[in-house]
mmCIF file of C-alpha atoms and ligand atoms in Angstrom:
data_model
loop_
_atom_site.group_PDB
_atom_site.id
_atom_site.type_symbol
_atom_site.label_atom_id
_atom_site.label_comp_id
_atom_site.label_asym_id
_atom_site.label_seq_id
_atom_site.Cartn_x
_atom_site.Cartn_y
_atom_site.Cartn_z
ATOM 1 C CA MET A 1 -6.838 16.673 15.943
ATOM 2 C CA LEU A 2 -6.186 18.544 12.743
ATOM 3 C CA LEU A 3 -4.565 16.268 10.203
ATOM 4 C CA HIS A 4 -1.818 17.251 7.854
ATOM 5 C CA HIS A 5 -1.717 14.312 5.508
ATOM 6 C CA ARG A 6 -0.466 15.734 2.272
ATOM 7 C CA LEU A 7 -1.104 12.960 -0.189
ATOM 8 C CA LEU A 8 -4.752 12.204 0.119
ATOM 9 C CA PRO A 9 -6.126 9.824 -2.462
ATOM 10 C CA ARG A 10 -9.246 10.749 -4.364
ATOM 11 C CA LEU A 11 -11.940 8.918 -2.519
ATOM 12 C CA LEU A 12 -15.609 8.628 -3.193
ATOM 13 C CA LEU A 13 -17.951 6.021 -1.869
ATOM 14 C CA LEU A 14 -20.217 4.818 -4.609
ATOM 15 C CA PRO A 15 -23.938 4.314 -3.933
ATOM 16 C CA SER A 16 -24.521 0.784 -2.700
ATOM 17 C CA THR A 17 -26.429 -0.466 -5.710
ATOM 18 C CA HIS A 18 -24.202 -3.465 -6.326
ATOM 19 C CA THR A 19 -25.767 -6.850 -5.832
ATOM 20 C CA SER A 20 -22.852 -9.087 -6.712
ATOM 21 C CA THR A 21 -21.395 -11.597 -4.266
ATOM 22 C CA SER A 22 -18.749 -9.021 -3.528
ATOM 23 C CA THR A 23 -21.265 -7.103 -1.426
ATOM 24 C CA LEU A 24 -20.814 -9.865 1.139
ATOM 25 C CA LEU A 25 -17.449 -8.321 1.765
ATOM 26 C CA ARG A 26 -18.734 -4.770 1.907
ATOM 27 C CA PRO A 27 -17.388 -3.016 5.002
ATOM 28 C CA SER A 28 -20.210 -1.955 7.250
ATOM 29 C CA ARG A 29 -19.114 1.396 8.651
ATOM 30 C CA LEU A 30 -18.550 3.484 5.555
ATOM 31 C CA PRO A 31 -19.617 7.093 5.110
ATOM 32 C CA ARG A 32 -21.592 7.892 1.993
ATOM 33 C CA ARG A 33 -19.002 10.240 0.607
ATOM 34 C CA LEU A 34 -15.416 10.937 1.455
ATOM 35 C CA SER A 35 -13.842 14.280 0.869
ATOM 36 C CA LEU A 36 -11.716 14.936 -2.166
ATOM 37 C CA SER A 37 -8.251 16.296 -1.997
ATOM 38 C CA PRO A 38 -7.889 19.431 -4.112
ATOM 39 C CA ARG A 39 -4.458 18.319 -5.276
ATOM 40 C CA PHE A 40 -5.642 14.966 -6.482
ATOM 41 C CA SER A 41 -8.983 16.042 -7.839
ATOM 42 C CA ALA A 42 -7.040 18.493 -9.981
ATOM 43 C CA LEU A 43 -5.622 15.470 -11.757
ATOM 44 C CA SER A 44 -8.940 13.747 -12.333
ATOM 45 C CA HIS A 45 -9.352 15.106 -15.871
ATOM 46 C CA LEU A 46 -6.462 12.891 -16.899
ATOM 47 C CA ALA A 47 -8.505 9.724 -16.669
ATOM 48 C CA ALA A 48 -9.483 8.332 -20.056
ATOM 49 C CA PRO A 49 -11.059 5.037 -21.186
ATOM 50 C CA GLU A 50 -8.012 3.811 -23.051
ATOM 51 C CA THR A 51 -5.948 0.763 -22.164
ATOM 52 C CA VAL A 52 -2.320 0.365 -21.306
ATOM 53 C CA ASP A 53 -0.436 -2.824 -21.957
ATOM 54 C CA GLN A 54 2.247 -3.065 -19.286
ATOM 55 C CA SER A 55 4.081 -5.715 -21.211
ATOM 56 C CA ASP A 56 5.435 -2.861 -23.307
ATOM 57 C CA ASN A 57 7.319 -1.529 -20.306
ATOM 58 C CA GLU A 58 11.027 -1.328 -20.682
ATOM 59 C CA GLY A 59 12.558 -4.036 -18.523
ATOM 60 C CA ALA A 60 9.245 -5.793 -17.888
ATOM 61 C CA THR A 61 10.263 -9.416 -17.736
ATOM 62 C CA HIS A 62 7.864 -10.983 -15.254
ATOM 63 C CA GLU A 63 5.049 -12.843 -16.968
ATOM 64 C CA ASP A 64 2.564 -11.681 -14.340
ATOM 65 C CA VAL A 65 2.798 -7.995 -15.167
ATOM 66 C CA GLN A 66 1.160 -8.443 -18.547
ATOM 67 C CA VAL A 67 -2.138 -6.941 -17.523
ATOM 68 C CA LYS A 68 -4.119 -4.324 -19.369
ATOM 69 C CA LEU A 69 -5.002 -1.312 -17.281
ATOM 70 C CA PRO A 70 -7.480 1.359 -18.287
ATOM 71 C CA LEU A 71 -6.005 4.792 -17.719
ATOM 72 C CA ASP A 72 -8.660 5.618 -15.153
ATOM 73 C CA ARG A 73 -7.322 2.788 -13.028
ATOM 74 C CA LEU A 74 -3.803 4.086 -13.030
ATOM 75 C CA PHE A 75 -2.456 5.937 -10.034
ATOM 76 C CA LEU A 76 -1.157 9.280 -11.190
ATOM 77 C CA PRO A 77 1.211 10.801 -8.680
ATOM 78 C CA PRO A 78 1.129 14.557 -8.199
ATOM 79 C CA GLY A 79 2.510 16.382 -11.199
ATOM 80 C CA ALA A 80 2.135 13.416 -13.556
ATOM 81 C CA THR A 81 0.304 13.885 -16.813
ATOM 82 C CA VAL A 82 -1.113 11.292 -19.143
ATOM 83 C CA ASP A 83 -1.481 11.836 -22.840
ATOM 84 C CA ALA A 84 -4.225 9.394 -23.775
ATOM 85 C CA GLY A 85 -3.187 9.690 -27.407
ATOM 86 C CA ASN A 86 0.284 8.393 -26.708
ATOM 87 C CA GLN A 87 -0.108 4.917 -25.268
ATOM 88 C CA GLU A 88 3.529 3.965 -25.610
ATOM 89 C CA ALA A 89 4.722 6.908 -23.564
ATOM 90 C CA VAL A 90 2.202 6.151 -20.813
ATOM 91 C CA SER A 91 3.039 2.479 -20.855
ATOM 92 C CA ALA A 92 6.716 3.179 -20.387
ATOM 93 C CA ARG A 93 5.933 5.184 -17.255
ATOM 94 C CA VAL A 94 3.803 2.554 -15.487
ATOM 95 C CA LEU A 95 5.862 0.742 -12.880
ATOM 96 C CA LYS A 96 6.135 -2.996 -13.515
ATOM 97 C CA GLY A 97 3.438 -5.099 -11.820
ATOM 98 C CA SER A 98 1.522 -2.059 -10.616
ATOM 99 C CA ASN A 99 -0.857 0.737 -11.623
ATOM 100 C CA ILE A 100 1.618 3.404 -10.555
ATOM 101 C CA VAL A 101 2.751 5.984 -13.060
ATOM 102 C CA LEU A 102 6.217 7.396 -12.636
ATOM 103 C CA GLY A 103 5.980 11.166 -12.318
ATOM 104 C CA PRO A 104 8.265 14.169 -12.226
ATOM 105 C CA TYR A 105 9.009 13.767 -8.519
ATOM 106 C CA ALA A 106 10.934 10.516 -9.081
ATOM 107 C CA ARG A 107 14.470 11.830 -9.108
ATOM 108 C CA GLY A 108 16.981 9.039 -8.926
ATOM 109 C CA ASP A 109 17.132 8.921 -5.131
ATOM 110 C CA ALA A 110 15.353 5.597 -4.811
ATOM 111 C CA GLN A 111 18.365 3.436 -3.933
ATOM 112 C CA VAL A 112 18.881 2.335 -0.340
ATOM 113 C CA VAL A 113 22.460 3.098 0.668
ATOM 114 C CA ASN A 114 22.107 2.369 4.374
ATOM 115 C CA ALA A 115 19.408 1.390 6.824
ATOM 116 C CA ASP A 116 19.376 1.069 10.600
ATOM 117 C CA PHE A 117 16.955 0.224 13.377
ATOM 118 C CA VAL A 118 16.172 3.333 15.434
ATOM 119 C CA LYS A 119 13.595 2.482 18.090
ATOM 120 C CA SER A 120 10.445 0.610 19.112
ATOM 121 C CA SER A 121 7.502 2.628 20.409
ATOM 122 C CA VAL A 122 4.178 1.659 21.879
ATOM 123 C CA ARG A 123 2.681 5.157 21.678
ATOM 124 C CA PRO A 124 2.775 7.645 18.797
ATOM 125 C CA ASP A 125 4.235 10.168 21.271
ATOM 126 C CA ASP A 126 7.280 7.962 21.681
ATOM 127 C CA CYS A 127 8.068 7.900 17.944
ATOM 128 C CA PRO A 128 11.012 9.899 16.548
ATOM 129 C CA ARG A 129 10.350 13.632 16.439
ATOM 130 C CA ASP A 130 12.882 14.794 13.873
ATOM 131 C CA GLY A 131 10.245 15.538 11.219
ATOM 132 C CA LEU A 132 11.614 13.132 8.609
ATOM 133 C CA PRO A 133 9.043 11.587 6.232
ATOM 134 C CA GLU A 134 8.002 7.999 6.826
ATOM 135 C CA PHE A 135 6.108 5.065 5.298
ATOM 136 C CA ALA A 136 4.310 2.536 7.464
ATOM 137 C CA LEU A 137 3.937 -1.144 6.561
ATOM 138 C CA VAL A 138 0.715 -2.629 7.870
ATOM 139 C CA GLY A 139 -1.329 -5.738 7.168
ATOM 140 C CA ARG A 140 -2.591 -8.970 8.636
ATOM 141 C CA SER A 141 -0.245 -10.931 10.868
ATOM 142 C CA ASN A 142 2.140 -13.018 8.800
ATOM 143 C CA VAL A 143 1.365 -11.168 5.553
ATOM 144 C CA GLY A 144 5.065 -10.389 5.174
ATOM 145 C CA LYS A 145 5.563 -6.833 6.501
ATOM 146 C CA SER A 146 8.935 -7.452 8.131
ATOM 147 C CA SER A 147 10.080 -9.544 5.161
ATOM 148 C CA LEU A 148 9.161 -6.744 2.754
ATOM 149 C CA LEU A 149 11.068 -4.238 4.852
ATOM 150 C CA ASN A 150 14.142 -6.481 4.743
ATOM 151 C CA SER A 151 13.742 -6.912 0.988
ATOM 152 C CA LEU A 152 13.493 -3.137 0.456
ATOM 153 C CA VAL A 153 16.692 -2.448 2.376
ATOM 154 C CA ARG A 154 18.451 -5.615 1.104
ATOM 155 C CA ARG A 155 19.123 -6.910 4.596
ATOM 156 C CA LYS A 156 18.174 -10.416 5.723
ATOM 157 C CA ARG A 157 17.314 -9.749 9.348
ATOM 158 C CA LEU A 158 17.064 -6.029 9.969
ATOM 159 C CA ALA A 159 13.406 -6.536 10.888
ATOM 160 C CA LEU A 160 12.684 -9.827 12.626
ATOM 161 C CA THR A 161 10.422 -12.248 10.790
ATOM 162 C CA SER A 162 8.741 -15.462 11.841
ATOM 163 C CA LYS A 163 6.488 -18.219 10.547
ATOM 164 C CA LYS A 164 4.490 -17.700 13.728
ATOM 165 C CA PRO A 165 2.075 -14.749 13.502
ATOM 166 C CA GLY A 166 2.423 -11.878 15.981
ATOM 167 C CA LYS A 167 6.205 -11.457 15.786
ATOM 168 C CA THR A 168 6.164 -7.649 15.484
ATOM 169 C CA GLN A 169 4.479 -6.015 18.473
ATOM 170 C CA CYS A 170 5.514 -2.362 18.512
ATOM 171 C CA ILE A 171 5.867 0.577 16.148
ATOM 172 C CA ASN A 172 9.404 -0.015 14.868
ATOM 173 C CA HIS A 173 11.253 2.807 13.139
ATOM 174 C CA PHE A 174 14.068 2.064 10.689
ATOM 175 C CA ILE A 175 15.966 4.975 9.188
ATOM 176 C CA VAL A 176 16.980 4.784 5.524
ATOM 177 C CA ASN A 177 19.808 6.842 4.013
ATOM 178 C CA ASP A 178 19.698 8.988 7.180
ATOM 179 C CA SER A 179 16.770 10.837 5.633
ATOM 180 C CA TRP A 180 13.504 8.889 5.830
ATOM 181 C CA TYR A 181 11.859 6.111 7.812
ATOM 182 C CA LEU A 182 10.320 2.732 7.111
ATOM 183 C CA VAL A 183 7.979 1.759 9.933
ATOM 184 C CA ASP A 184 7.224 -1.885 10.726
ATOM 185 C CA LEU A 185 3.914 -2.303 12.543
ATOM 186 C CA PRO A 186 2.256 -5.204 14.352
ATOM 187 C CA GLY A 187 -0.151 -7.256 12.262
ATOM 188 C CA TYR A 188 -3.904 -7.241 12.674
ATOM 189 C CA GLY A 189 -6.332 -10.146 12.562
ATOM 190 C CA TYR A 190 -4.093 -12.547 14.427
ATOM 191 C CA ALA A 191 -5.295 -15.378 16.622
ATOM 192 C CA SER A 192 -8.370 -17.436 16.955
ATOM 193 C CA ALA A 193 -10.046 -14.389 18.454
ATOM 194 C CA PRO A 194 -13.702 -13.808 17.622
ATOM 195 C CA GLN A 195 -14.495 -11.637 14.615
ATOM 196 C CA GLU A 196 -15.253 -8.547 16.702
ATOM 197 C CA ALA A 197 -11.937 -8.632 18.480
ATOM 198 C CA ARG A 198 -10.166 -9.085 15.172
ATOM 199 C CA THR A 199 -11.683 -6.000 13.595
ATOM 200 C CA ASN A 200 -10.930 -3.933 16.683
ATOM 201 C CA TRP A 201 -7.472 -2.994 15.496
ATOM 202 C CA ASP A 202 -4.866 -2.141 18.020
ATOM 203 C CA GLU A 203 -5.645 1.244 19.415
ATOM 204 C CA PHE A 204 -2.117 2.489 19.316
ATOM 205 C CA THR A 205 -1.680 1.615 15.656
ATOM 206 C CA ARG A 206 -4.803 3.550 14.753
ATOM 207 C CA ASN A 207 -3.729 6.472 16.908
ATOM 208 C CA TYR A 208 -0.430 6.423 15.105
ATOM 209 C CA PHE A 209 -2.162 6.641 11.691
ATOM 210 C CA LEU A 210 -4.361 9.509 12.827
ATOM 211 C CA SER A 211 -1.797 11.592 14.640
ATOM 212 C CA ARG A 212 1.495 11.065 12.852
ATOM 213 C CA GLU A 213 2.047 14.193 10.796
ATOM 214 C CA THR A 214 5.180 12.904 9.088
ATOM 215 C CA LEU A 215 3.398 9.797 7.757
ATOM 216 C CA VAL A 216 3.566 10.214 3.974
ATOM 217 C CA SER A 217 1.643 7.035 3.164
ATOM 218 C CA VAL A 218 0.590 3.724 4.621
ATOM 219 C CA PHE A 219 1.557 0.620 2.659
ATOM 220 C CA LEU A 220 -1.247 -1.851 3.272
ATOM 221 C CA LEU A 221 -0.013 -5.389 2.607
ATOM 222 C CA ILE A 222 -2.421 -7.966 1.212
ATOM 223 C CA ASP A 223 -1.519 -11.654 0.836
ATOM 224 C CA ALA A 224 -1.927 -12.444 -2.870
ATOM 225 C CA SER A 225 -1.585 -16.183 -2.323
ATOM 226 C CA ILE A 226 -5.039 -16.422 -0.738
ATOM 227 C CA PRO A 227 -8.480 -15.099 -1.756
ATOM 228 C CA ALA A 228 -9.560 -11.587 -0.675
ATOM 229 C CA LYS A 229 -10.366 -11.247 3.022
ATOM 230 C CA LYS A 230 -13.056 -9.030 4.482
ATOM 231 C CA ILE A 231 -10.745 -7.806 7.229
ATOM 232 C CA ASP A 232 -8.333 -6.395 4.626
ATOM 233 C CA LEU A 233 -11.143 -4.616 2.781
ATOM 234 C CA ASP A 234 -12.343 -3.241 6.120
ATOM 235 C CA TYR A 235 -8.864 -2.003 6.901
ATOM 236 C CA ALA A 236 -8.511 -0.284 3.522
ATOM 237 C CA SER A 237 -11.921 1.301 4.032
ATOM 238 C CA TRP A 238 -10.996 2.493 7.514
ATOM 239 C CA LEU A 239 -7.852 4.141 6.150
ATOM 240 C CA GLY A 240 -9.932 5.702 3.377
ATOM 241 C CA GLN A 241 -12.576 6.999 5.750
ATOM 242 C CA ASN A 242 -9.893 8.571 7.860
ATOM 243 C CA LYS A 243 -8.183 10.059 4.828
ATOM 244 C CA VAL A 244 -4.954 8.232 5.429
ATOM 245 C CA PRO A 245 -3.099 7.898 2.105
ATOM 246 C CA MET A 246 -2.395 4.292 1.202
ATOM 247 C CA THR A 247 -0.743 2.008 -1.307
ATOM 248 C CA LEU A 248 -1.902 -1.602 -1.625
ATOM 249 C CA VAL A 249 1.050 -3.990 -1.661
ATOM 250 C CA PHE A 250 0.216 -7.522 -2.745
ATOM 251 C CA THR A 251 2.691 -9.913 -1.096
ATOM 252 C CA LYS A 252 3.782 -13.520 -1.687
ATOM 253 C CA CYS A 253 3.201 -13.279 -5.443
ATOM 254 C CA ASP A 254 5.766 -16.065 -5.845
ATOM 255 C CA LYS A 255 3.450 -18.604 -4.163
ATOM 256 C CA ARG A 256 1.564 -20.539 -6.751
ATOM 257 C CA LYS A 257 0.780 -23.903 -5.179
ATOM 258 C CA LYS A 258 -2.779 -24.296 -6.315
ATOM 259 C CA LYS A 259 -3.950 -26.583 -3.538
ATOM 260 C CA LYS A 260 -2.860 -24.236 -0.791
ATOM 261 C CA ASN A 261 -4.385 -21.074 -2.216
ATOM 262 C CA GLY A 262 -7.742 -22.516 -3.100
ATOM 263 C CA GLY A 263 -6.846 -23.102 -6.724
ATOM 264 C CA ARG A 264 -6.415 -19.448 -7.589
ATOM 265 C CA ARG A 265 -3.252 -17.839 -8.826
ATOM 266 C CA PRO A 266 -1.921 -14.666 -7.138
ATOM 267 C CA GLU A 267 -2.890 -12.617 -10.210
ATOM 268 C CA GLU A 268 -6.499 -13.763 -9.873
ATOM 269 C CA ASN A 269 -6.605 -12.944 -6.161
ATOM 270 C CA VAL A 270 -5.110 -9.527 -6.856
ATOM 271 C CA GLU A 271 -7.680 -8.841 -9.546
ATOM 272 C CA THR A 272 -10.568 -9.865 -7.290
ATOM 273 C CA PHE A 273 -9.308 -7.684 -4.458
ATOM 274 C CA GLN A 274 -8.977 -4.740 -6.796
ATOM 275 C CA SER A 275 -12.447 -5.129 -8.207
ATOM 276 C CA LEU A 276 -13.838 -5.258 -4.664
ATOM 277 C CA ILE A 277 -11.882 -2.241 -3.499
ATOM 278 C CA ARG A 278 -12.908 -0.235 -6.553
ATOM 279 C CA GLU A 279 -16.431 -0.261 -5.230
ATOM 280 C CA TYR A 280 -15.327 2.079 -2.455
ATOM 281 C CA PHE A 281 -12.886 4.392 -4.142
ATOM 282 C CA GLU A 282 -13.519 6.922 -6.844
ATOM 283 C CA ALA A 283 -10.027 6.388 -8.197
ATOM 284 C CA ALA A 284 -7.922 3.286 -7.846
ATOM 285 C CA PRO A 285 -5.481 3.528 -4.952
ATOM 286 C CA PRO A 286 -1.932 2.771 -6.005
ATOM 287 C CA TRP A 287 -1.210 -0.972 -5.960
ATOM 288 C CA ILE A 288 1.796 -3.138 -6.647
ATOM 289 C CA MET A 289 2.608 -6.854 -6.755
ATOM 290 C CA THR A 290 5.594 -8.052 -4.751
ATOM 291 C CA SER A 291 7.506 -11.024 -3.433
ATOM 292 C CA SER A 292 10.119 -10.887 -0.721
ATOM 293 C CA VAL A 293 11.443 -14.223 -1.980
ATOM 294 C CA THR A 294 12.147 -13.127 -5.569
ATOM 295 C CA ASN A 295 12.301 -9.380 -4.721
ATOM 296 C CA GLN A 296 9.599 -8.744 -7.322
ATOM 297 C CA GLY A 297 8.395 -5.157 -6.945
ATOM 298 C CA ARG A 298 11.243 -4.049 -4.703
ATOM 299 C CA ASP A 299 12.777 -1.430 -6.994
ATOM 300 C CA GLU A 300 9.338 -0.268 -8.083
ATOM 301 C CA ILE A 301 8.202 0.329 -4.487
ATOM 302 C CA LEU A 302 11.368 2.284 -3.810
ATOM 303 C CA LEU A 303 10.700 4.463 -6.865
ATOM 304 C CA HIS A 304 7.118 5.017 -5.754
ATOM 305 C CA MET A 305 8.276 5.931 -2.248
ATOM 306 C CA SER A 306 10.842 8.283 -3.690
ATOM 307 C CA GLN A 307 8.305 10.256 -5.697
ATOM 308 C CA LEU A 308 5.848 10.420 -2.783
ATOM 309 C CA ARG A 309 8.624 11.579 -0.484
ATOM 310 C CA ASN A 310 9.890 14.239 -2.877
ATOM 311 C CA TYR A 311 6.401 15.603 -3.364
ATOM 312 C CA TRP A 312 5.775 15.591 0.398
ATOM 313 C CA LEU A 313 9.031 17.442 1.063
ATOM 314 C CA LYS A 314 8.166 20.149 -1.466
ATOM 315 C CA HIS A 315 4.682 20.861 -0.119
HETATM 316 N N1 LIG B 1 6.715 -17.336 -0.204
HETATM 317 C C1 LIG B 1 6.800 -16.180 0.447
HETATM 318 N N2 LIG B 1 6.826 -16.167 1.800
HETATM 319 C C2 LIG B 1 6.904 -14.969 2.428
HETATM 320 C C3 LIG B 1 6.951 -13.741 1.713
HETATM 321 N N3 LIG B 1 6.999 -12.730 2.614
HETATM 322 C C4 LIG B 1 6.988 -13.314 3.829
HETATM 323 N N4 LIG B 1 6.941 -14.651 3.730
HETATM 324 C C5 LIG B 1 6.916 -15.602 4.843
HETATM 325 O O1 LIG B 1 5.771 -15.337 5.650
HETATM 326 C C6 LIG B 1 6.073 -15.485 7.040
HETATM 327 C C7 LIG B 1 5.730 -14.204 7.784
HETATM 328 O O2 LIG B 1 6.595 -13.172 7.366
HETATM 329 P P1 LIG B 1 6.826 -11.870 8.266
HETATM 330 O O3 LIG B 1 7.634 -10.929 7.429
HETATM 331 O O4 LIG B 1 7.368 -12.206 9.617
HETATM 332 O O5 LIG B 1 5.339 -11.364 8.409
HETATM 333 P P2 LIG B 1 4.780 -10.133 9.269
HETATM 334 O O6 LIG B 1 3.660 -9.552 8.489
HETATM 335 O O7 LIG B 1 5.899 -9.200 9.634
HETATM 336 O O8 LIG B 1 4.220 -10.885 10.551
HETATM 337 P P3 LIG B 1 3.892 -10.290 12.022
HETATM 338 O O9 LIG B 1 5.053 -9.444 12.463
HETATM 339 O O10 LIG B 1 3.742 -11.519 12.840
HETATM 340 O O11 LIG B 1 2.624 -9.528 11.894
HETATM 341 C C8 LIG B 1 7.538 -15.860 7.114
HETATM 342 O O12 LIG B 1 7.634 -17.264 7.217
HETATM 343 C C9 LIG B 1 8.106 -15.388 5.783
HETATM 344 O O13 LIG B 1 9.230 -16.122 5.367
HETATM 345 C C10 LIG B 1 6.934 -13.795 0.271
HETATM 346 O O14 LIG B 1 6.972 -12.792 -0.443
HETATM 347 N N5 LIG B 1 6.861 -15.036 -0.296
HETATM 348 MG MG1 LIG B 2 6.577 -8.540 11.469
#
């Protein structure tokens, strides 16, 4: 089927010359080179080897956002420009706890005024057909997809959450401000199933990614309280191979009990995941750190979604 994804990330698989331990996590079914989107490759000249200190951001209060990001690791949304000579201006436009630059398509429509459950579907054909743009939340079971959705719309139980993995089992559409959808998906990697069964992601979810023309971007959730998992890298690679636009959302950034997460802080896990994922992408996919407990990242995700949506609607 011909795809109409309009926000393809710049993707390029690097030659597999790396010999670090990270190659243990290298997904096995990757093509040598993924196609470039003309729109995004047009922005590639903006990358420059300077650094950005996010702690300069207006309103940046969280200690964990004080990371230095080279400009070539920033996600530049369509229409955004970066003046490498003006670090302060760039810094002010990087969303807190992320690599996402705020661009001209962010237009003050990021607030959630109302949100409602619409329907559950088990086949892409059953999903709403009104042509409104949508964002899908996907990730391992229990990573916090439903919790993030509730945090974004400021409702405690709009999407049902559970300590027990496997709570969400269908494609659930929630309409926001009567104009766009958040989609809560079932988790992958659940159960004590053997490795092969775990990487065989639910057929209907994959069909949904490949056939849903109104899907603006997938938000792939990664648990930042535990070390990087191969299944998450595989999933990101699968989305990349299939040219499905994605944003990496690191969840549970409030969890810092060292014993439980193997002694590593969320920031360290996030950094490791990013360095692993960079081996497969020419340009860093957009990423953001969040917590549904403290609502860290909530407003930033909504701004990011707003600029993606506005661009999608105009093209
Ligand atoms: N500390 C902390 N716990 C979280 C966070 N987000 C989710 N949780 C907890 O993680 C558990 C799973 O959350 P869900 O939102 O149901 O996860 P899910 O990804 O929708 O799970 P499935 O639908 O089963 O795939 C719940 O006990 C949540 O309270 C977070 O940001 N911080
Ligand atoms: Mg769920």
